[in-house]
CSV table of C-alpha atoms and ligand atoms in Angstrom, one decimal:
chain,number,residue,atom,x,y,z
E,1,MET,CA,0.0,0.0,0.0
E,2,GLU,CA,1.2,3.5,-0.8
E,3,ARG,CA,2.3,5.6,2.2
E,4,ILE,CA,0.8,9.1,3.0
E,5,PHE,CA,3.2,11.3,4.8
E,6,ILE,CA,1.9,13.0,7.9
E,7,PHE,CA,3.2,16.5,8.5
E,8,ASP,CA,2.2,17.7,11.9
E,9,THR,CA,2.0,21.5,12.4
E,10,THR,CA,0.5,21.5,16.0
E,11,LEU,CA,3.5,23.4,17.3
E,12,ARG,CA,3.3,26.0,14.5
E,13,ASP,CA,-0.2,26.5,13.0
E,14,GLY,CA,-1.7,24.9,16.0
E,15,GLU,CA,0.0,27.3,18.3
E,16,GLN,CA,-1.5,30.2,16.3
E,17,SER,CA,-4.9,29.4,17.9
E,18,PRO,CA,-5.8,32.3,20.1
E,19,GLY,CA,-4.7,31.7,23.7
E,20,ALA,CA,-2.9,28.4,22.9
E,21,SER,CA,0.7,29.6,23.4
E,22,LEU,CA,3.0,27.0,24.7
E,23,GLU,CA,6.2,27.2,26.6
E,24,VAL,CA,9.4,25.8,25.2
E,25,SER,CA,9.5,22.9,27.6
E,26,GLN,CA,5.8,22.0,26.7
E,27,LYS,CA,6.7,22.1,23.0
E,28,ILE,CA,9.6,19.7,23.5
E,29,LYS,CA,7.3,17.2,25.4
E,30,ILE,CA,4.7,17.4,22.6
E,31,ALA,CA,7.4,17.0,20.0
E,32,LYS,CA,8.7,13.8,21.7
E,33,GLN,CA,5.2,12.4,21.9
E,34,LEU,CA,4.6,13.3,18.2
E,35,ALA,CA,7.7,11.2,17.4
E,36,LYS,CA,6.3,8.3,19.4
E,37,LEU,CA,3.0,8.7,17.5
E,38,GLY,CA,5.0,8.2,14.3
E,39,VAL,CA,4.5,11.5,12.4
E,40,ASP,CA,6.8,11.9,9.4
E,41,ILE,CA,7.5,15.6,9.8
E,42,ILE,CA,7.2,18.0,12.7
E,43,GLU,CA,6.8,21.7,11.9
E,44,ALA,CA,8.3,22.9,15.2
E,45,GLY,CA,7.7,26.6,14.8
E,46,PHE,CA,8.3,29.9,12.9
E,47,PRO,CA,11.8,30.8,14.2
E,48,ILE,CA,11.9,34.5,13.0
E,49,THR,CA,8.8,35.4,15.1
E,50,SER,CA,10.4,35.3,18.5
E,51,ASP,CA,13.4,34.1,20.5
E,52,GLY,CA,11.1,31.6,22.2
E,53,ASP,CA,10.0,30.1,18.9
E,54,PHE,CA,13.6,30.0,17.7
E,55,GLU,CA,14.7,28.2,20.8
E,56,ALA,CA,11.9,25.7,20.7
E,57,VAL,CA,12.7,24.8,17.1
E,58,ARG,CA,16.4,24.6,17.9
E,59,LEU,CA,15.9,22.3,20.9
E,60,ILE,CA,13.4,20.1,19.2
E,61,ALA,CA,15.9,19.7,16.3
E,62,GLN,CA,18.6,18.7,18.8
E,63,GLU,CA,16.5,16.5,21.1
E,64,VAL,CA,13.8,14.8,19.0
E,65,GLU,CA,14.7,11.8,17.0
E,66,GLY,CA,12.8,10.2,14.2
E,67,PRO,CA,10.8,12.7,12.2
E,68,ILE,CA,12.1,15.4,9.9
E,69,ILE,CA,12.2,18.7,11.9
E,70,CYS,CA,10.9,21.7,9.9
E,71,GLY,CA,11.0,25.5,10.5
E,72,LEU,CA,8.7,27.9,8.7
E,73,ALA,CA,10.0,31.1,6.9
E,74,ARG,CA,8.6,33.8,4.7
E,75,ALA,CA,10.4,34.0,1.3
E,76,LEU,CA,12.8,36.5,2.9
E,77,PRO,CA,16.6,36.0,3.5
E,78,GLU,CA,16.4,36.9,7.2
E,79,ASP,CA,13.5,34.5,7.8
E,80,ILE,CA,15.3,31.7,6.0
E,81,ASN,CA,18.6,32.3,7.7
E,82,ARG,CA,16.9,32.1,11.1
E,83,ALA,CA,15.0,28.9,10.2
E,84,ALA,CA,18.2,27.3,8.9
E,85,GLU,CA,20.0,28.2,12.1
E,86,ALA,CA,17.2,26.7,14.2
E,87,VAL,CA,16.8,23.4,12.3
E,88,LYS,CA,20.5,22.7,11.5
E,89,TYR,CA,21.1,20.3,14.4
E,90,ALA,CA,18.3,17.9,13.3
E,91,LYS,CA,19.4,14.7,11.7
E,92,ARG,CA,16.9,15.4,8.9
E,93,PRO,CA,16.1,19.2,8.7
E,94,ARG,CA,13.6,20.9,6.5
E,95,ILE,CA,12.9,24.6,5.7
E,96,HIS,CA,9.3,25.5,4.7
E,97,VAL,CA,9.2,28.7,2.7
E,98,PHE,CA,5.9,30.4,1.9
E,99,LEU,CA,4.7,33.3,-0.1
E,100,ALA,CA,1.1,34.3,-1.0
E,101,THR,CA,0.1,33.9,-4.6
E,102,SER,CA,-3.6,34.8,-4.9
E,103,GLU,CA,-4.8,38.0,-6.4
E,104,ILE,CA,-6.3,39.3,-3.2
E,105,HIS,CA,-3.0,38.8,-1.3
E,106,ARG,CA,-0.9,40.1,-4.2
E,107,LYS,CA,-2.9,43.3,-4.4
E,108,TYR,CA,-3.8,44.1,-0.8
E,109,LYS,CA,-1.2,42.4,1.3
E,110,LEU,CA,2.0,42.4,-0.8
E,111,ASN,CA,1.3,45.0,-3.4
E,112,LYS,CA,3.3,42.9,-5.9
E,113,ALA,CA,2.9,41.8,-9.5
E,114,LYS,CA,2.8,38.2,-10.6
E,115,GLU,CA,6.4,38.3,-12.1
E,116,GLU,CA,7.7,39.7,-8.8
E,117,ILE,CA,6.0,36.9,-6.8
E,118,ILE,CA,7.6,34.2,-9.0
E,119,ARG,CA,11.0,35.9,-8.6
E,120,LEU,CA,10.7,36.2,-4.8
E,121,ALA,CA,9.5,32.6,-4.5
E,122,VAL,CA,12.4,31.3,-6.6
E,123,GLU,CA,15.0,33.4,-4.8
E,124,GLY,CA,13.6,32.2,-1.4
E,125,VAL,CA,13.8,28.5,-2.4
E,126,LYS,CA,17.3,29.0,-3.8
E,127,HIS,CA,18.4,30.8,-0.7
E,128,ALA,CA,17.0,28.0,1.5
E,129,LYS,CA,18.6,25.4,-0.8
E,130,GLY,CA,22.0,27.0,0.0
E,131,TYR,CA,21.6,25.6,3.5
E,132,ILE,CA,19.8,22.2,3.2
E,133,GLU,CA,18.5,19.9,0.6
E,134,ASP,CA,14.9,19.3,1.9
E,135,ILE,CA,12.9,22.4,1.0
E,136,GLU,CA,9.1,22.8,1.1
E,137,PHE,CA,7.4,25.7,-0.6
E,138,SER,CA,3.8,26.9,0.0
E,139,PRO,CA,2.0,29.3,-2.3
E,140,GLU,CA,-0.2,30.8,0.4
E,141,ASP,CA,-3.9,31.0,-0.4
E,142,ALA,CA,-3.3,28.6,-3.3
E,143,SER,CA,-7.0,27.6,-3.5
E,144,ARG,CA,-7.9,31.2,-4.4
E,145,THR,CA,-5.0,31.7,-6.9
E,146,GLU,CA,-5.6,31.8,-10.6
E,147,PRO,CA,-4.9,28.2,-11.7
E,148,ASP,CA,-2.5,29.0,-14.6
E,149,PHE,CA,-0.5,31.3,-12.4
E,150,LEU,CA,-0.4,28.7,-9.6
E,151,TYR,CA,1.0,26.1,-12.1
E,152,ALA,CA,3.7,28.6,-13.2
E,153,VAL,CA,4.7,29.3,-9.6
E,154,ILE,CA,4.9,25.6,-8.8
E,155,GLU,CA,7.0,24.8,-11.9
E,156,ALA,CA,9.4,27.6,-11.1
E,157,ILE,CA,9.9,26.6,-7.5
E,158,ILE,CA,10.5,23.0,-8.3
E,159,ASN,CA,13.1,24.0,-10.9
E,160,ALA,CA,14.6,26.2,-8.1
E,161,GLY,CA,15.0,23.1,-5.9
E,162,ALA,CA,11.8,22.7,-3.8
E,163,THR,CA,11.4,19.0,-2.9
E,164,THR,CA,7.8,19.3,-1.5
E,165,VAL,CA,5.1,21.6,-2.9
E,166,ASN,CA,2.3,22.3,-0.4
E,167,ILE,CA,-1.1,23.5,-1.5
E,168,PRO,CA,-2.7,25.5,1.3
E,169,ASP,CA,-6.4,26.2,1.5
E,170,THR,CA,-5.4,29.1,3.7
E,171,VAL,CA,-8.9,30.4,4.5
E,172,GLY,CA,-10.8,27.2,4.4
E,173,TYR,CA,-12.7,28.3,1.2
E,174,ALA,CA,-12.5,25.1,-0.9
E,175,ILE,CA,-15.1,22.4,-1.3
E,176,PRO,CA,-13.9,18.8,-1.5
E,177,GLU,CA,-14.7,18.1,-5.1
E,178,GLU,CA,-13.2,21.4,-6.2
E,179,PHE,CA,-10.1,20.9,-4.1
E,180,GLY,CA,-9.6,17.3,-5.4
E,181,SER,CA,-9.9,18.7,-9.0
E,182,LEU,CA,-7.3,21.4,-8.2
E,183,ILE,CA,-4.8,18.7,-7.1
E,184,ARG,CA,-5.6,16.6,-10.3
E,185,ASN,CA,-5.1,19.7,-12.4
E,186,ILE,CA,-1.8,20.5,-10.8
E,187,ILE,CA,-0.6,17.0,-11.5
E,188,ALA,CA,-1.8,17.3,-15.2
E,189,ASN,CA,-0.5,20.9,-15.8
E,190,VAL,CA,2.8,21.2,-14.0
E,191,PRO,CA,5.4,19.4,-16.2
E,192,ASN,CA,8.0,18.8,-13.4
E,193,ILE,CA,5.5,17.9,-10.6
E,194,SER,CA,6.9,14.3,-10.3
E,195,LYS,CA,10.1,15.8,-9.0
E,196,ALA,CA,8.4,16.9,-5.7
E,197,VAL,CA,6.1,15.5,-3.1
E,198,LEU,CA,2.6,17.1,-3.5
E,199,SER,CA,1.2,18.1,-0.1
E,200,VAL,CA,-2.0,19.8,1.2
E,201,HIS,CA,-2.7,22.1,4.1
E,202,CYS,CA,-6.5,22.6,4.8
E,203,HIS,CA,-8.2,25.0,7.2
E,204,ASN,CA,-11.5,24.3,8.7
E,205,ASP,CA,-13.5,27.6,8.3
E,206,LEU,CA,-16.4,25.7,6.6
E,207,GLY,CA,-15.8,22.5,8.6
E,208,LEU,CA,-14.4,20.9,5.5
E,209,ALA,CA,-10.7,20.6,6.4
E,210,THR,CA,-10.6,16.8,6.8
E,211,ALA,CA,-12.9,16.2,3.8
E,212,ASN,CA,-10.7,18.5,1.6
E,213,SER,CA,-7.6,16.7,2.7
E,214,LEU,CA,-9.0,13.3,1.9
E,215,ALA,CA,-10.3,14.5,-1.5
E,216,ALA,CA,-6.7,15.7,-2.1
E,217,ILE,CA,-5.0,12.4,-1.3
E,218,ALA,CA,-7.6,10.6,-3.4
E,219,ALA,CA,-6.6,12.9,-6.2
E,220,GLY,CA,-2.8,12.4,-5.9
E,221,ALA,CA,-1.5,14.4,-2.9
E,222,ARG,CA,1.0,12.3,-0.8
E,223,GLN,CA,1.6,14.5,2.2
E,224,VAL,CA,-1.1,15.9,4.5
E,225,GLU,CA,-0.5,18.8,6.9
E,226,CYS,CA,-2.6,18.6,10.1
E,227,THR,CA,-2.7,19.2,13.8
E,228,ILE,CA,-3.6,17.3,16.9
E,229,ASN,CA,-7.3,18.0,17.9
E,230,GLY,CA,-7.5,20.1,14.7
E,231,ILE,CA,-6.3,23.2,16.5
E,232,GLY,CA,-4.9,26.1,14.5
E,233,GLU,CA,-5.5,29.6,13.1
E,234,ARG,CA,-9.3,30.6,13.4
E,235,ALA,CA,-11.4,27.5,13.0
E,236,GLY,CA,-8.3,25.4,13.0
E,237,ASN,CA,-6.5,22.9,10.7
E,238,ALA,CA,-7.4,19.5,9.5
E,239,ALA,CA,-7.3,17.1,12.5
E,240,MET,CA,-4.6,14.5,12.4
E,241,GLU,CA,-6.7,11.9,14.2
E,242,GLU,CA,-9.6,12.3,11.7
E,243,ILE,CA,-7.4,12.0,8.6
E,244,VAL,CA,-5.5,9.0,9.9
E,245,MET,CA,-8.5,7.1,11.3
E,246,ALA,CA,-10.4,7.8,8.0
E,247,ILE,CA,-7.5,6.4,6.0
E,248,ASN,CA,-7.3,3.3,8.3
E,249,THR,CA,-11.0,2.7,8.7
E,250,ARG,CA,-11.6,3.0,4.9
E,251,LYS,CA,-8.5,1.2,3.7
E,252,ASP,CA,-10.9,-0.5,1.3
E,253,LEU,CA,-11.6,2.8,-0.4
E,254,PHE,CA,-8.3,4.7,-0.1
E,255,GLY,CA,-5.8,1.9,-0.2
E,256,PHE,CA,-3.2,4.0,1.7
E,257,THR,CA,-1.2,3.5,4.9
E,258,THR,CA,0.5,6.0,7.3
E,259,GLY,CA,3.3,5.6,9.8
E,260,ILE,CA,1.0,6.5,12.7
E,261,ASP,CA,0.7,4.3,15.7
E,262,THR,CA,-3.0,5.0,16.3
E,263,THR,CA,-2.9,3.7,19.9
E,264,GLN,CA,-1.0,6.8,20.8
E,265,ILE,CA,-3.8,9.1,19.5
E,266,HIS,CA,-5.8,9.5,22.8
E,267,LYS,CA,-2.6,10.2,24.8
E,268,ILE,CA,-1.3,13.0,22.5
E,269,SER,CA,-4.8,14.5,22.2
E,270,ARG,CA,-5.0,14.9,26.0
E,271,LEU,CA,-1.4,16.2,26.2
E,272,VAL,CA,-2.2,18.9,23.5
E,273,SER,CA,-5.5,19.8,25.1
E,274,TYR,CA,-4.0,20.1,28.6
E,275,SER,CA,-0.9,22.0,27.4
E,276,THR,CA,-2.8,24.5,25.3
E,277,GLY,CA,-5.9,24.8,27.5
E,278,MET,CA,-8.0,24.1,24.4
E,279,VAL,CA,-10.8,21.8,25.6
E,280,VAL,CA,-11.9,19.1,23.2
E,281,GLN,CA,-15.7,19.3,22.5
E,282,PRO,CA,-17.5,16.1,23.7
E,283,ASN,CA,-18.9,15.3,20.3
E,284,LYS,CA,-15.5,15.8,18.5
E,285,ALA,CA,-14.8,12.9,16.0
E,286,ILE,CA,-12.4,10.3,17.3
E,287,ILE,CA,-11.2,11.9,20.5
E,288,GLY,CA,-14.3,13.6,22.0
E,289,ALA,CA,-15.6,12.2,25.3
E,290,ASN,CA,-18.8,10.9,23.5
E,291,ALA,CA,-17.0,9.5,20.4
E,292,PHE,CA,-17.4,5.9,21.6
E,293,ALA,CA,-20.4,6.4,24.0
E,294,HIS,CA,-23.7,4.8,22.9
E,295,GLU,CA,-26.7,6.5,24.5
E,296,ALA,CA,-29.9,5.3,22.7
E,297,GLY,CA,-31.3,2.0,23.9
E,298,ILE,CA,-31.4,0.5,20.4
E,299,HIS,CA,-27.8,1.4,19.9
E,300,GLN,CA,-26.8,-0.1,23.3
E,301,ASP,CA,-28.7,-3.2,22.6
E,302,GLY,CA,-27.0,-3.5,19.2
E,303,VAL,CA,-23.5,-3.0,20.6
E,304,LEU,CA,-24.0,-5.5,23.3
E,305,LYS,CA,-25.1,-8.1,20.7
E,306,GLU,CA,-22.3,-7.3,18.2
E,307,LYS,CA,-20.0,-4.2,18.5
E,308,THR,CA,-19.7,-3.6,14.8
E,309,THR,CA,-23.5,-2.8,14.6
E,310,TYR,CA,-22.7,0.7,15.7
E,311,GLU,CA,-18.9,0.9,16.1
E,312,ILE,CA,-16.8,1.5,13.0
E,313,MET,CA,-13.6,1.6,15.0
E,314,THR,CA,-12.7,0.3,18.4
E,315,PRO,CA,-11.8,2.6,21.4
E,316,GLU,CA,-8.7,0.5,21.8
E,317,SER,CA,-7.5,1.4,18.3
E,318,ILE,CA,-6.9,5.0,19.5
E,319,GLY,CA,-5.5,3.9,22.8
E,320,LEU,CA,-8.6,4.3,24.9
E,321,LYS,CA,-8.7,1.8,27.8
E,322,GLU,CA,-11.2,1.1,30.4
E,323,ASN,CA,-11.1,3.8,33.1
E,324,ARG,CA,-9.8,1.5,35.8
E,325,LEU,CA,-10.0,2.1,39.6
E,326,VAL,CA,-6.3,1.7,40.3
E,327,LEU,CA,-4.9,3.3,43.4
E,328,GLY,CA,-6.0,4.6,46.8
E,329,LYS,CA,-4.8,6.3,49.9
E,330,LEU,CA,-2.6,3.4,50.9
E,331,SER,CA,-0.9,3.0,47.6
E,332,GLY,CA,2.8,3.9,47.8
E,333,ARG,CA,5.3,5.4,45.5
E,334,HIS,CA,6.2,2.1,43.9
E,335,ALA,CA,2.6,1.3,43.0
E,336,PHE,CA,2.2,4.9,41.6
E,337,THR,CA,5.4,4.6,39.5
E,338,VAL,CA,4.4,1.2,38.2
E,339,ARG,CA,1.0,2.5,37.1
E,340,LEU,CA,2.7,5.5,35.4
E,341,GLN,CA,4.9,3.0,33.5
E,342,ASP,CA,1.9,0.9,32.5
E,343,MET,CA,0.3,4.1,31.2
E,344,ARG,CA,3.5,4.7,29.3
E,345,TYR,CA,4.3,8.0,30.9
E,346,GLU,CA,8.0,8.9,31.2
E,347,LEU,CA,8.6,11.5,33.9
E,348,ASN,CA,12.0,12.7,35.2
E,349,GLU,CA,12.8,12.4,38.9
E,350,ASP,CA,11.6,15.9,39.7
E,351,GLU,CA,8.3,15.5,37.8
E,352,LEU,CA,7.8,12.2,39.4
E,353,ASN,CA,8.3,13.6,42.9
E,354,ARG,CA,5.9,16.4,42.3
E,355,ALA,CA,3.3,14.1,40.7
E,356,PHE,CA,3.5,11.8,43.7
E,357,ILE,CA,2.9,14.6,46.1
E,358,SER,CA,-0.2,15.6,44.1
E,359,PHE,CA,-1.3,12.0,44.0
E,360,LYS,CA,-1.1,11.8,47.8
E,361,ALA,CA,-2.9,15.1,48.3
E,362,MET,CA,-5.7,13.8,45.9
E,363,ALA,CA,-5.9,10.4,47.7
E,364,ASP,CA,-6.5,12.2,50.9
E,365,LYS,CA,-9.6,13.7,49.5
E,366,LYS,CA,-10.8,11.0,47.1
E,367,ARG,CA,-11.2,7.3,48.0
E,368,GLU,CA,-10.3,5.8,44.6
E,369,ILE,CA,-8.0,7.2,42.1
E,370,THR,CA,-8.6,6.2,38.5
E,371,ASP,CA,-6.5,6.3,35.3
E,372,SER,CA,-8.2,9.6,34.3
E,373,ASP,CA,-7.2,11.1,37.7
E,374,ILE,CA,-3.6,10.0,37.2
E,375,GLU,CA,-3.7,11.4,33.7
E,376,ALA,CA,-4.9,14.7,35.1
E,377,ILE,CA,-2.2,14.8,37.8
E,378,VAL,CA,0.6,14.1,35.3
E,379,SER,CA,-0.7,16.7,32.8
E,380,ASP,CA,-0.7,19.2,35.7
E,381,GLU,CA,2.9,18.5,36.3
E,382,LEU,CA,3.6,19.1,32.6
E,383,GLN,CA,2.4,22.6,33.1
E,384,THR,CA,4.3,23.7,36.1
E,385,ILE,CA,7.4,24.8,34.3
E,386,GLY,CA,7.9,28.6,34.3
E,387,GLU,CA,6.0,28.8,37.6
E,388,THR,CA,6.5,32.3,38.9
E,389,TYR,CA,3.6,32.1,41.3
E,390,LYS,CA,2.1,29.2,43.2
E,391,LEU,CA,-1.2,29.1,44.9
E,392,GLU,CA,-1.0,28.7,48.7
E,393,LYS,CA,-4.5,29.3,49.9
E,394,VAL,CA,-7.9,30.3,48.7
E,395,GLN,CA,-11.1,30.9,50.7
E,396,ILE,CA,-14.4,32.2,49.5
E,397,ILE,CA,-17.6,33.5,51.1
E,398,CYS,CA,-20.6,33.5,48.8
E,399,GLY,CA,-24.3,32.7,48.9
E,400,THR,CA,-27.8,33.9,48.0
E,401,PRO,CA,-28.5,37.4,46.8
E,402,GLY,CA,-27.5,40.0,49.4
E,403,ILE,CA,-24.3,38.2,50.3
E,404,THR,CA,-21.3,39.9,48.6
E,405,PRO,CA,-18.9,37.2,47.2
E,406,VAL,CA,-15.5,37.7,48.8
E,407,ALA,CA,-12.3,35.8,48.1
E,408,THR,CA,-9.1,35.7,50.1
E,409,VAL,CA,-6.1,34.3,48.1
E,410,ALA,CA,-2.5,33.8,49.2
E,411,ILE,CA,0.2,33.2,46.6
E,412,LYS,CA,3.9,32.4,46.9
E,413,ASN,CA,6.2,34.3,44.6
E,414,GLN,CA,9.6,33.3,43.2
E,415,THR,CA,11.5,34.6,46.2
E,416,GLY,CA,9.3,32.5,48.5
E,417,GLU,CA,7.3,35.5,49.8
E,418,ILE,CA,3.7,34.8,50.5
E,419,ILE,CA,1.3,37.6,49.6
E,420,GLU,CA,-2.3,37.6,50.6
E,421,LYS,CA,-5.2,39.8,49.4
E,422,THR,CA,-8.9,39.9,49.8
E,423,ALA,CA,-11.3,41.2,47.1
E,424,ASP,CA,-15.0,41.1,46.4
E,425,GLY,CA,-16.6,40.5,43.0
E,426,ASP,CA,-19.7,39.8,41.0
E,427,GLY,CA,-19.4,36.1,41.9
E,428,PRO,CA,-16.8,33.9,43.7
E,429,ILE,CA,-14.7,33.3,40.6
E,430,ASP,CA,-14.7,37.1,39.8
E,431,ALA,CA,-13.6,37.7,43.4
E,432,ILE,CA,-10.8,35.1,43.1
E,433,GLY,CA,-9.6,36.8,39.8
E,434,LYS,CA,-9.6,40.2,41.4
E,435,ALA,CA,-7.6,39.1,44.5
E,436,ILE,CA,-5.0,37.3,42.3
E,437,GLY,CA,-4.9,40.4,40.0
E,438,ALA,CA,-4.2,42.6,43.0
E,439,ILE,CA,-1.4,40.3,44.1
E,440,VAL,CA,0.4,40.1,40.8
E,441,GLY,CA,-0.3,43.7,39.8
E,442,ILE,CA,-2.1,42.8,36.5
E,443,SER,CA,-5.7,43.6,35.7
E,444,LEU,CA,-7.1,40.1,34.6
E,445,LYS,CA,-10.1,40.0,32.3
E,446,LEU,CA,-11.8,36.6,32.3
E,447,VAL,CA,-13.1,35.8,28.8
E,448,ASN,CA,-13.9,32.1,29.1
E,449,PHE,CA,-14.5,29.7,31.9
E,450,SER,CA,-15.4,26.0,31.7
E,451,VAL,CA,-15.7,23.3,34.2
E,452,GLN,CA,-15.5,19.5,33.5
E,453,SER,CA,-15.4,16.5,35.7
E,454,VAL,CA,-12.4,14.3,35.2
E,455,SER,CA,-14.0,11.2,36.7
E,456,GLY,CA,-17.4,10.4,38.0
E,457,GLY,CA,-18.9,10.4,41.6
E,458,THR,CA,-19.4,13.0,44.3
E,459,ASP,CA,-15.6,13.1,45.0
E,460,ALA,CA,-14.8,13.5,41.3
E,461,VAL,CA,-11.8,15.7,40.3
E,462,GLY,CA,-12.9,18.9,38.7
E,463,GLU,CA,-11.0,20.4,35.7
E,464,ILE,CA,-11.3,24.2,35.1
E,465,ASN,CA,-10.1,25.8,31.9
E,466,ILE,CA,-10.1,29.6,31.6
E,467,ARG,CA,-8.9,32.2,29.2
E,468,LEU,CA,-7.7,35.6,30.4
E,469,GLU,CA,-7.0,38.6,28.3
E,470,ALA,CA,-4.0,40.8,28.9
E,471,ASP,CA,-1.6,42.7,26.7
E,472,GLY,CA,-4.1,42.3,23.9
E,473,ARG,CA,-3.7,38.6,23.9
E,474,LEU,CA,-5.4,35.5,25.3
E,475,PHE,CA,-3.8,33.2,27.9
E,476,ALA,CA,-5.2,29.8,28.7
E,477,GLY,CA,-5.1,28.4,32.3
E,478,ARG,CA,-6.0,25.1,33.6
E,479,GLY,CA,-6.4,23.8,37.2
E,480,ILE,CA,-7.5,20.5,38.6
E,481,ASP,CA,-8.7,19.7,42.2
E,482,THR,CA,-11.4,17.8,43.9
E,483,ASP,CA,-12.7,21.3,45.0
E,484,ILE,CA,-13.6,23.4,41.9
E,485,VAL,CA,-13.0,26.7,43.7
E,486,VAL,CA,-9.4,25.6,44.4
E,487,ALA,CA,-9.2,24.4,40.8
E,488,SER,CA,-10.4,27.8,39.5
E,489,ALA,CA,-7.8,29.6,41.6
E,490,LYS,CA,-5.1,27.2,40.2
E,491,ALA,CA,-6.3,27.9,36.7
E,492,TYR,CA,-6.0,31.7,37.2
E,493,VAL,CA,-2.4,31.3,38.6
E,494,ASN,CA,-1.5,29.0,35.7
E,495,ALA,CA,-2.7,31.6,33.1
E,496,VAL,CA,-0.8,34.4,35.0
E,497,ASN,CA,2.4,32.3,34.9
E,498,LYS,CA,2.0,31.8,31.2
E,499,MET,CA,1.4,35.6,30.8
E,500,ILE,CA,4.7,36.3,32.6
E,501,VAL,CA,6.7,33.8,30.5
E,502,SER,CA,5.2,35.4,27.4
E,503,ARG,CA,6.2,38.9,28.6
E,504,GLU,CA,9.7,37.7,29.3
E,505,GLN,CA,10.0,36.2,25.8
U,1,KIV,O1,-2.6,28.4,6.0
U,1,KIV,C1,-1.5,28.6,5.4
U,1,KIV,O2,-1.5,29.0,4.3
U,1,KIV,C2,-0.3,28.4,6.1
U,1,KIV,C3,1.0,28.4,5.3
U,1,KIV,C4,2.1,29.0,6.0
U,1,KIV,C5,1.3,27.0,4.8
U,1,KIV,O3,-0.3,28.1,7.3
U,2,ZN,ZN1,-2.3,27.3,7.9
């Protein structure tokens, strides 16, 4: 069976989701997990955009083995130099150069004529080729570019040395049949197309990113660009898990294979969700909480008699296991470590110590700890890096109308000093936000708040995800605890810590 190359851009386009910014250490963890998942190429970032992005790409190139490591660059020498510098330590580096080609972008964004676009694209590819062999080029907004001009651009950049040509549906405008035809026409009209791998990059503005990507591979594309959980600019990118599971489930139709170990899908989906603070909707295909839940009686009856009546894939195929009750108050460090190993988590000594302390604290409040609870604890540990502030105490008073909600919060700063403030608000969460804002000296505007239960029962662990606005940007924060007030305060502190790292960077 022919192989489709999976190009993951979670750390570049995915990170462009509002509020999804990741710290360098989180990016490295995700990149290592992407390598375990078996993606062929990791687009690790856009090195010219910030020192933090440069550093992340450089470290991933140095530390992550297996996939090709790619850095994005506009068709400008300074962008390309920076990308080349960042990826040069990878065993297999790639530079991805892009330049918009559509009339709208040429006229309003770039103010450049067609000939100039071709000249800049060719110069960009040649400049990148001076550093490394593996060069990808994207004519941005390709799906809205005049076809004949698009063919001319593609022919020129392949002659200049591009080894992959990526066709982006940048604004998610294309319709599957139309996008498939575009790919077929490129193959038919670009004389040197066989010298490059043809790739696609679809956005989800009309909810068609996966459908367009699949139409493209059926038409001849052999690389698909995608992100975990479909995160990305605006409505996001094509979701890796949807594309891969569609290719696998409908092998009969597509006849393709990928290098993805699908049993790693659930794990990386949770890691990306926890790290970015982007909650996965329950009805999301493949990885939503309801994706394998059968509610209607007729369906339940069918599944009990024969699973394939209503299940086209098994939960096990994406790495979903039964949520086992595993540990309790009396479980020791050894049992905890063994369970983590069974769940295929690799924590360093420091992370393990912190996770064990959190486990003990949770076991004090909750009788039985499940795999989901352990997953929540570990993911919390993965977020603690760059921790300027740490929550020490939170207490609230609130009640029926007439009682003013008041919160008292104490936070430890980097020098170990504990600062306590009290504030009132429109509700208890608002009061917590105001007290924390007063401590850190930043006015915090809450724009999003969601609460979920990690496991069932009255002693369930609550997961709070929030988004705060500051400096004209959104920052996601996440907190878990058996007490959702405490989890909310933790989520605030987590978002503030991210804000501080972003200011430093
Ligand atoms: O959507 C887009 O056009 C992009 C390019 C940089 C490939 O992200
Ligand atoms: Zn994109």
